[in-house]
Amino acid sequence: MSANRMPRNTKQTIPFAQQQLLEAIAQIKEGSSREDVLPKLEAVMTQLQTLVTHDHLTGALNRNTLIERLDAELQRSQRTGHTFTVAIIGVDRLPEIMEKHGQDVTKRILQVLTHEALQVLRSLDSFGRIGATEFAIVMPTTWLDQSVKAMARLKQKMGEFDWAELAPELEISFCTGLTANSPGDSAEKVLARADQALRQARLQGVNSVFQVEADLPDYKPD
């Protein structure tokens, strides 16, 4: 399983982790052996780490973790000179969908999008939820033209899903804003450019893709 994905099961909840921890503490008080208690404590720590780094609704990385991945990629790019790209995607007409079909269907759309993205993206890519209806993707060692192809594969994957299972006549698409890293970038600058690109894509219409590149530094002749 990709490190970007939180297992979707009923045990990945804070109350369950708390219960497991209380049981382990009770075992210690009762004098249970180290071999009996340690596996449960390790399992609880793994669950808590997952809950801290992932979005509880969708299983995607949460915003803080995605930004940490982006910061790490910026540092790596500064050392190696490798280009990487960042995409921000937003589901088209989601407020209208929520009004028509309700909150439960809207939640399932976000969950399906996460699942499909994690099937299509590479294991080295980072996929995270950065807003109520928006996701960001960090794609290492990837040029803009390659990331356009990656988004096309995701759009195709989303188009193959039977959305009518969630609601009659439901069709889902998303807009994409793309940018590549540039010298002197910070995580905030990269995300701001990708968000600007997403806004431009939405102005073009549903299912659109738009790229924004960083401004070139001013040329000052000697």
PDB file of N, CA and C in Angstrom, residues 111-194:
ATOM      1  N   GLN A 111     -14.158  10.783  -1.516  1.00  0.00           N
ATOM      2  CA  GLN A 111     -13.509   9.512  -1.200  1.00  0.00           C
ATOM      3  C   GLN A 111     -13.160   8.736  -2.466  1.00  0.00           C
ATOM      4  N   VAL A 112     -14.072   8.732  -3.423  1.00  0.00           N
ATOM      5  CA  VAL A 112     -13.811   8.024  -4.683  1.00  0.00           C
ATOM      6  C   VAL A 112     -12.667   8.700  -5.433  1.00  0.00           C
ATOM      7  N   LEU A 113     -12.668  10.023  -5.473  1.00  0.00           N
ATOM      8  CA  LEU A 113     -11.581  10.748  -6.134  1.00  0.00           C
ATOM      9  C   LEU A 113     -10.234  10.380  -5.525  1.00  0.00           C
ATOM     10  N   THR A 114     -10.179  10.320  -4.217  1.00  0.00           N
ATOM     11  CA  THR A 114      -8.931   9.940  -3.541  1.00  0.00           C
ATOM     12  C   THR A 114      -8.528   8.523  -3.917  1.00  0.00           C
ATOM     13  N   HIS A 115      -9.478   7.606  -3.867  1.00  0.00           N
ATOM     14  CA  HIS A 115      -9.178   6.220  -4.195  1.00  0.00           C
ATOM     15  C   HIS A 115      -8.666   6.078  -5.624  1.00  0.00           C
ATOM     16  N   GLU A 116      -9.349   6.725  -6.567  1.00  0.00           N
ATOM     17  CA  GLU A 116      -8.957   6.614  -7.971  1.00  0.00           C
ATOM     18  C   GLU A 116      -7.594   7.262  -8.202  1.00  0.00           C
ATOM     19  N   ALA A 117      -7.345   8.389  -7.549  1.00  0.00           N
ATOM     20  CA  ALA A 117      -6.049   9.061  -7.711  1.00  0.00           C
ATOM     21  C   ALA A 117      -4.913   8.190  -7.204  1.00  0.00           C
ATOM     22  N   LEU A 118      -5.115   7.544  -6.084  1.00  0.00           N
ATOM     23  CA  LEU A 118      -4.066   6.701  -5.517  1.00  0.00           C
ATOM     24  C   LEU A 118      -3.830   5.445  -6.350  1.00  0.00           C
ATOM     25  N   GLN A 119      -4.817   5.071  -7.169  1.00  0.00           N
ATOM     26  CA  GLN A 119      -4.617   3.957  -8.087  1.00  0.00           C
ATOM     27  C   GLN A 119      -3.783   4.364  -9.291  1.00  0.00           C
ATOM     28  N   VAL A 120      -3.922   5.614  -9.714  1.00  0.00           N
ATOM     29  CA  VAL A 120      -3.279   6.092 -10.944  1.00  0.00           C
ATOM     30  C   VAL A 120      -1.890   6.662 -10.690  1.00  0.00           C
ATOM     31  N   LEU A 121      -1.732   7.390  -9.586  1.00  0.00           N
ATOM     32  CA  LEU A 121      -0.468   8.074  -9.325  1.00  0.00           C
ATOM     33  C   LEU A 121       0.639   7.097  -8.935  1.00  0.00           C
ATOM     34  N   ARG A 122       1.865   7.554  -9.077  1.00  0.00           N
ATOM     35  CA  ARG A 122       3.022   6.741  -8.703  1.00  0.00           C
ATOM     36  C   ARG A 122       3.186   6.724  -7.182  1.00  0.00           C
ATOM     37  N   SER A 123       3.909   5.721  -6.681  1.00  0.00           N
ATOM     38  CA  SER A 123       4.116   5.621  -5.244  1.00  0.00           C
ATOM     39  C   SER A 123       4.947   6.779  -4.710  1.00  0.00           C
ATOM     40  N   LEU A 124       5.789   7.410  -5.555  1.00  0.00           N
ATOM     41  CA  LEU A 124       6.597   8.531  -5.091  1.00  0.00           C
ATOM     42  C   LEU A 124       5.842   9.852  -5.113  1.00  0.00           C
ATOM     43  N   ASP A 125       4.654   9.888  -5.727  1.00  0.00           N
ATOM     44  CA  ASP A 125       3.840  11.098  -5.723  1.00  0.00           C
ATOM     45  C   ASP A 125       3.139  11.240  -4.378  1.00  0.00           C
ATOM     46  N   SER A 126       2.866  12.489  -3.987  1.00  0.00           N
ATOM     47  CA  SER A 126       2.153  12.762  -2.735  1.00  0.00           C
ATOM     48  C   SER A 126       0.807  13.392  -3.056  1.00  0.00           C
ATOM     49  N   PHE A 127      -0.262  12.798  -2.557  1.00  0.00           N
ATOM     50  CA  PHE A 127      -1.624  13.248  -2.827  1.00  0.00           C
ATOM     51  C   PHE A 127      -2.261  13.655  -1.505  1.00  0.00           C
ATOM     52  N   GLY A 128      -2.674  14.916  -1.408  1.00  0.00           N
ATOM     53  CA  GLY A 128      -3.227  15.372  -0.142  1.00  0.00           C
ATOM     54  C   GLY A 128      -4.435  16.268  -0.310  1.00  0.00           C
ATOM     55  N   ARG A 129      -5.266  16.282   0.696  1.00  0.00           N
ATOM     56  CA  ARG A 129      -6.440  17.162   0.714  1.00  0.00           C
ATOM     57  C   ARG A 129      -6.031  18.472   1.391  1.00  0.00           C
ATOM     58  N   ILE A 130      -6.119  19.570   0.657  1.00  0.00           N
ATOM     59  CA  ILE A 130      -5.643  20.846   1.196  1.00  0.00           C
ATOM     60  C   ILE A 130      -6.780  21.831   1.460  1.00  0.00           C
ATOM     61  N   GLY A 131      -7.984  21.450   1.130  1.00  0.00           N
ATOM     62  CA  GLY A 131      -9.149  22.290   1.388  1.00  0.00           C
ATOM     63  C   GLY A 131     -10.392  21.430   1.444  1.00  0.00           C
ATOM     64  N   ALA A 132     -11.531  22.060   1.638  1.00  0.00           N
ATOM     65  CA  ALA A 132     -12.773  21.298   1.753  1.00  0.00           C
ATOM     66  C   ALA A 132     -13.051  20.494   0.491  1.00  0.00           C
ATOM     67  N   THR A 133     -12.746  21.064  -0.678  1.00  0.00           N
ATOM     68  CA  THR A 133     -13.066  20.385  -1.940  1.00  0.00           C
ATOM     69  C   THR A 133     -11.874  20.309  -2.882  1.00  0.00           C
ATOM     70  N   GLU A 134     -10.674  20.598  -2.391  1.00  0.00           N
ATOM     71  CA  GLU A 134      -9.503  20.647  -3.259  1.00  0.00           C
ATOM     72  C   GLU A 134      -8.401  19.731  -2.755  1.00  0.00           C
ATOM     73  N   PHE A 135      -7.660  19.175  -3.706  1.00  0.00           N
ATOM     74  CA  PHE A 135      -6.548  18.281  -3.422  1.00  0.00           C
ATOM     75  C   PHE A 135      -5.306  18.785  -4.150  1.00  0.00           C
ATOM     76  N   ALA A 136      -4.143  18.520  -3.572  1.00  0.00           N
ATOM     77  CA  ALA A 136      -2.879  18.874  -4.224  1.00  0.00           C
ATOM     78  C   ALA A 136      -2.058  17.612  -4.430  1.00  0.00           C
ATOM     79  N   ILE A 137      -1.266  17.634  -5.507  1.00  0.00           N
ATOM     80  CA  ILE A 137      -0.411  16.493  -5.844  1.00  0.00           C
ATOM     81  C   ILE A 137       0.994  17.010  -6.094  1.00  0.00           C
ATOM     82  N   VAL A 138       1.963  16.442  -5.401  1.00  0.00           N
ATOM     83  CA  VAL A 138       3.374  16.745  -5.632  1.00  0.00           C
ATOM     84  C   VAL A 138       3.950  15.599  -6.444  1.00  0.00           C
ATOM     85  N   MET A 139       4.483  15.918  -7.639  1.00  0.00           N
ATOM     86  CA  MET A 139       4.993  14.898  -8.552  1.00  0.00           C
ATOM     87  C   MET A 139       6.494  15.103  -8.780  1.00  0.00           C
ATOM     88  N   PRO A 140       7.338  14.370  -8.066  1.00  0.00           N
ATOM     89  CA  PRO A 140       8.789  14.547  -8.195  1.00  0.00           C
ATOM     90  C   PRO A 140       9.300  14.170  -9.587  1.00  0.00           C
ATOM     91  N   THR A 141      10.435  14.786  -9.943  1.00  0.00           N
ATOM     92  CA  THR A 141      11.127  14.517 -11.215  1.00  0.00           C
ATOM     93  C   THR A 141      10.142  14.454 -12.384  1.00  0.00           C
ATOM     94  N   THR A 142       9.294  15.449 -12.467  1.00  0.00           N
ATOM     95  CA  THR A 142       8.239  15.474 -13.490  1.00  0.00           C
ATOM     96  C   THR A 142       8.170  16.850 -14.121  1.00  0.00           C
ATOM     97  N   TRP A 143       8.213  16.889 -15.461  1.00  0.00           N
ATOM     98  CA  TRP A 143       8.031  18.135 -16.183  1.00  0.00           C
ATOM     99  C   TRP A 143       6.542  18.405 -16.369  1.00  0.00           C
ATOM    100  N   LEU A 144       6.213  19.650 -16.735  1.00  0.00           N
ATOM    101  CA  LEU A 144       4.809  20.022 -16.874  1.00  0.00           C
ATOM    102  C   LEU A 144       4.080  19.168 -17.902  1.00  0.00           C
ATOM    103  N   ASP A 145       4.729  18.867 -19.038  1.00  0.00           N
ATOM    104  CA  ASP A 145       4.046  18.066 -20.051  1.00  0.00           C
ATOM    105  C   ASP A 145       3.758  16.658 -19.546  1.00  0.00           C
ATOM    106  N   GLN A 146       4.650  16.131 -18.700  1.00  0.00           N
ATOM    107  CA  GLN A 146       4.417  14.804 -18.125  1.00  0.00           C
ATOM    108  C   GLN A 146       3.274  14.831 -17.115  1.00  0.00           C
ATOM    109  N   SER A 147       3.183  15.917 -16.348  1.00  0.00           N
ATOM    110  CA  SER A 147       2.108  16.017 -15.363  1.00  0.00           C
ATOM    111  C   SER A 147       0.756  16.197 -16.044  1.00  0.00           C
ATOM    112  N   VAL A 148       0.745  16.855 -17.213  1.00  0.00           N
ATOM    113  CA  VAL A 148      -0.501  16.963 -17.979  1.00  0.00           C
ATOM    114  C   VAL A 148      -0.993  15.566 -18.363  1.00  0.00           C
ATOM    115  N   LYS A 149      -0.068  14.706 -18.776  1.00  0.00           N
ATOM    116  CA  LYS A 149      -0.438  13.334 -19.130  1.00  0.00           C
ATOM    117  C   LYS A 149      -0.944  12.570 -17.907  1.00  0.00           C
ATOM    118  N   ALA A 150      -0.314  12.797 -16.751  1.00  0.00           N
ATOM    119  CA  ALA A 150      -0.756  12.133 -15.523  1.00  0.00           C
ATOM    120  C   ALA A 150      -2.179  12.551 -15.165  1.00  0.00           C
ATOM    121  N   MET A 151      -2.480  13.837 -15.316  1.00  0.00           N
ATOM    122  CA  MET A 151      -3.832  14.317 -15.025  1.00  0.00           C
ATOM    123  C   MET A 151      -4.837  13.765 -16.039  1.00  0.00           C
ATOM    124  N   ALA A 152      -4.403  13.594 -17.274  1.00  0.00           N
ATOM    125  CA  ALA A 152      -5.289  13.002 -18.292  1.00  0.00           C
ATOM    126  C   ALA A 152      -5.637  11.566 -17.914  1.00  0.00           C
ATOM    127  N   ARG A 153      -4.661  10.827 -17.381  1.00  0.00           N
ATOM    128  CA  ARG A 153      -4.940   9.447 -16.940  1.00  0.00           C
ATOM    129  C   ARG A 153      -5.933   9.436 -15.785  1.00  0.00           C
ATOM    130  N   LEU A 154      -5.786  10.389 -14.865  1.00  0.00           N
ATOM    131  CA  LEU A 154      -6.718  10.458 -13.742  1.00  0.00           C
ATOM    132  C   LEU A 154      -8.111  10.837 -14.228  1.00  0.00           C
ATOM    133  N   LYS A 155      -8.204  11.769 -15.159  1.00  0.00           N
ATOM    134  CA  LYS A 155      -9.508  12.141 -15.707  1.00  0.00           C
ATOM    135  C   LYS A 155     -10.175  10.936 -16.377  1.00  0.00           C
ATOM    136  N   GLN A 156      -9.382  10.156 -17.090  1.00  0.00           N
ATOM    137  CA  GLN A 156      -9.930   8.967 -17.730  1.00  0.00           C
ATOM    138  C   GLN A 156     -10.423   7.964 -16.683  1.00  0.00           C
ATOM    139  N   LYS A 157      -9.636   7.792 -15.638  1.00  0.00           N
ATOM    140  CA  LYS A 157     -10.011   6.864 -14.561  1.00  0.00           C
ATOM    141  C   LYS A 157     -11.309   7.310 -13.897  1.00  0.00           C
ATOM    142  N   MET A 158     -11.430   8.614 -13.660  1.00  0.00           N
ATOM    143  CA  MET A 158     -12.648   9.138 -13.050  1.00  0.00           C
ATOM    144  C   MET A 158     -13.843   8.968 -13.988  1.00  0.00           C
ATOM    145  N   GLY A 159     -13.600   9.130 -15.288  1.00  0.00           N
ATOM    146  CA  GLY A 159     -14.677   8.978 -16.248  1.00  0.00           C
ATOM    147  C   GLY A 159     -15.193   7.561 -16.358  1.00  0.00           C
ATOM    148  N   GLU A 160     -14.354   6.592 -16.013  1.00  0.00           N
ATOM    149  CA  GLU A 160     -14.750   5.182 -16.088  1.00  0.00           C
ATOM    150  C   GLU A 160     -15.554   4.743 -14.865  1.00  0.00           C
ATOM    151  N   PHE A 161     -15.541   5.545 -13.803  1.00  0.00           N
ATOM    152  CA  PHE A 161     -16.281   5.159 -12.598  1.00  0.00           C
ATOM    153  C   PHE A 161     -17.779   5.335 -12.821  1.00  0.00           C
ATOM    154  N   ASP A 162     -18.564   4.413 -12.307  1.00  0.00           N
ATOM    155  CA  ASP A 162     -20.018   4.462 -12.453  1.00  0.00           C
ATOM    156  C   ASP A 162     -20.599   5.363 -11.361  1.00  0.00           C
ATOM    157  N   TRP A 163     -20.645   6.658 -11.639  1.00  0.00           N
ATOM    158  CA  TRP A 163     -21.125   7.619 -10.642  1.00  0.00           C
ATOM    159  C   TRP A 163     -22.607   7.456 -10.348  1.00  0.00           C
ATOM    160  N   ALA A 164     -23.326   6.809 -11.255  1.00  0.00           N
ATOM    161  CA  ALA A 164     -24.760   6.593 -11.019  1.00  0.00           C
ATOM    162  C   ALA A 164     -24.995   5.690  -9.807  1.00  0.00           C
ATOM    163  N   GLU A 165     -23.950   4.977  -9.372  1.00  0.00           N
ATOM    164  CA  GLU A 165     -24.081   4.195  -8.143  1.00  0.00           C
ATOM    165  C   GLU A 165     -24.323   5.103  -6.938  1.00  0.00           C
ATOM    166  N   LEU A 166     -23.807   6.329  -7.019  1.00  0.00           N
ATOM    167  CA  LEU A 166     -23.958   7.261  -5.904  1.00  0.00           C
ATOM    168  C   LEU A 166     -25.245   8.066  -5.998  1.00  0.00           C
ATOM    169  N   ALA A 167     -25.598   8.476  -7.225  1.00  0.00           N
ATOM    170  CA  ALA A 167     -26.824   9.253  -7.432  1.00  0.00           C
ATOM    171  C   ALA A 167     -27.198   9.178  -8.907  1.00  0.00           C
ATOM    172  N   PRO A 168     -28.489   9.146  -9.224  1.00  0.00           N
ATOM    173  CA  PRO A 168     -28.931   9.051 -10.624  1.00  0.00           C
ATOM    174  C   PRO A 168     -28.385  10.201 -11.464  1.00  0.00           C
ATOM    175  N   GLU A 169     -27.892   9.863 -12.652  1.00  0.00           N
ATOM    176  CA  GLU A 169     -27.414  10.832 -13.636  1.00  0.00           C
ATOM    177  C   GLU A 169     -26.246  11.681 -13.138  1.00  0.00           C
ATOM    178  N   LEU A 170     -25.561  11.237 -12.118  1.00  0.00           N
ATOM    179  CA  LEU A 170     -24.426  11.984 -11.584  1.00  0.00           C
ATOM    180  C   LEU A 170     -23.204  11.797 -12.485  1.00  0.00           C
ATOM    181  N   GLU A 171     -22.572  12.895 -12.858  1.00  0.00           N
ATOM    182  CA  GLU A 171     -21.324  12.870 -13.608  1.00  0.00           C
ATOM    183  C   GLU A 171     -20.325  13.795 -12.905  1.00  0.00           C
ATOM    184  N   ILE A 172     -19.079  13.339 -12.805  1.00  0.00           N
ATOM    185  CA  ILE A 172     -18.083  14.092 -12.062  1.00  0.00           C
ATOM    186  C   ILE A 172     -16.875  14.392 -12.949  1.00  0.00           C
ATOM    187  N   SER A 173     -16.419  15.629 -12.896  1.00  0.00           N
ATOM    188  CA  SER A 173     -15.182  16.030 -13.550  1.00  0.00           C
ATOM    189  C   SER A 173     -14.445  16.976 -12.606  1.00  0.00           C
ATOM    190  N   PHE A 174     -13.224  17.324 -12.970  1.00  0.00           N
ATOM    191  CA  PHE A 174     -12.477  18.263 -12.121  1.00  0.00           C
ATOM    192  C   PHE A 174     -11.578  19.140 -12.973  1.00  0.00           C
ATOM    193  N   CYS A 175     -11.314  20.337 -12.467  1.00  0.00           N
ATOM    194  CA  CYS A 175     -10.358  21.245 -13.089  1.00  0.00           C
ATOM    195  C   CYS A 175      -9.007  21.095 -12.406  1.00  0.00           C
ATOM    196  N   THR A 176      -7.948  21.424 -13.152  1.00  0.00           N
ATOM    197  CA  THR A 176      -6.590  21.231 -12.654  1.00  0.00           C
ATOM    198  C   THR A 176      -5.751  22.474 -12.890  1.00  0.00           C
ATOM    199  N   GLY A 177      -5.044  22.897 -11.853  1.00  0.00           N
ATOM    200  CA  GLY A 177      -4.038  23.938 -11.973  1.00  0.00           C
ATOM    201  C   GLY A 177      -2.666  23.330 -11.785  1.00  0.00           C
ATOM    202  N   LEU A 178      -1.745  23.634 -12.704  1.00  0.00           N
ATOM    203  CA  LEU A 178      -0.413  23.027 -12.690  1.00  0.00           C
ATOM    204  C   LEU A 178       0.678  24.086 -12.643  1.00  0.00           C
ATOM    205  N   THR A 179       1.760  23.775 -11.942  1.00  0.00           N
ATOM    206  CA  THR A 179       2.947  24.611 -11.964  1.00  0.00           C
ATOM    207  C   THR A 179       4.167  23.755 -11.676  1.00  0.00           C
ATOM    208  N   ALA A 180       5.333  24.262 -12.058  1.00  0.00           N
ATOM    209  CA  ALA A 180       6.600  23.589 -11.770  1.00  0.00           C
ATOM    210  C   ALA A 180       7.393  24.434 -10.788  1.00  0.00           C
ATOM    211  N   ASN A 181       8.335  23.805 -10.116  1.00  0.00           N
ATOM    212  CA  ASN A 181       9.170  24.539  -9.167  1.00  0.00           C
ATOM    213  C   ASN A 181      10.099  25.496  -9.893  1.00  0.00           C
ATOM    214  N   SER A 182      10.571  26.491  -9.140  1.00  0.00           N
ATOM    215  CA  SER A 182      11.449  27.508  -9.699  1.00  0.00           C
ATOM    216  C   SER A 182      12.452  27.921  -8.625  1.00  0.00           C
ATOM    217  N   PRO A 183      13.635  28.384  -9.005  1.00  0.00           N
ATOM    218  CA  PRO A 183      14.618  28.818  -8.004  1.00  0.00           C
ATOM    219  C   PRO A 183      14.039  29.864  -7.053  1.00  0.00           C
ATOM    220  N   GLY A 184      14.321  29.703  -5.776  1.00  0.00           N
ATOM    221  CA  GLY A 184      13.821  30.637  -4.778  1.00  0.00           C
ATOM    222  C   GLY A 184      12.419  30.356  -4.300  1.00  0.00           C
ATOM    223  N   ASP A 185      11.831  29.261  -4.754  1.00  0.00           N
ATOM    224  CA  ASP A 185      10.464  28.926  -4.355  1.00  0.00           C
ATOM    225  C   ASP A 185      10.387  28.536  -2.880  1.00  0.00           C
ATOM    226  N   SER A 186       9.227  28.780  -2.311  1.00  0.00           N
ATOM    227  CA  SER A 186       8.822  28.207  -1.029  1.00  0.00           C
ATOM    228  C   SER A 186       7.564  27.395  -1.278  1.00  0.00           C
ATOM    229  N   ALA A 187       7.154  26.602  -0.306  1.00  0.00           N
ATOM    230  CA  ALA A 187       5.927  25.820  -0.470  1.00  0.00           C
ATOM    231  C   ALA A 187       4.734  26.737  -0.710  1.00  0.00           C
ATOM    232  N   GLU A 188       4.708  27.868   0.001  1.00  0.00           N
ATOM    233  CA  GLU A 188       3.593  28.794  -0.151  1.00  0.00           C
ATOM    234  C   GLU A 188       3.542  29.369  -1.563  1.00  0.00           C
ATOM    235  N   LYS A 189       4.713  29.700  -2.132  1.00  0.00           N
ATOM    236  CA  LYS A 189       4.748  30.251  -3.488  1.00  0.00           C
ATOM    237  C   LYS A 189       4.275  29.228  -4.512  1.00  0.00           C
ATOM    238  N   VAL A 190       4.716  27.990  -4.369  1.00  0.00           N
ATOM    239  CA  VAL A 190       4.325  26.958  -5.329  1.00  0.00           C
ATOM    240  C   VAL A 190       2.821  26.726  -5.270  1.00  0.00           C
ATOM    241  N   LEU A 191       2.282  26.595  -4.061  1.00  0.00           N
ATOM    242  CA  LEU A 191       0.843  26.357  -3.924  1.00  0.00           C
ATOM    243  C   LEU A 191       0.036  27.550  -4.424  1.00  0.00           C
ATOM    244  N   ALA A 192       0.560  28.765  -4.214  1.00  0.00           N
ATOM    245  CA  ALA A 192      -0.155  29.948  -4.693  1.00  0.00           C
ATOM    246  C   ALA A 192      -0.225  29.952  -6.220  1.00  0.00           C
ATOM    247  N   ARG A 193       0.874  29.569  -6.886  1.00  0.00           N
ATOM    248  CA  ARG A 193       0.850  29.514  -8.350  1.00  0.00           C
ATOM    249  C   ARG A 193      -0.107  28.440  -8.847  1.00  0.00           C
ATOM    250  N   ALA A 194      -0.069  27.280  -8.204  1.00  0.00           N
ATOM    251  CA  ALA A 194      -0.971  26.197  -8.610  1.00  0.00           C
ATOM    252  C   ALA A 194      -2.427  26.597  -8.383  1.00  0.00           C
TER     253      ALA A 194
END
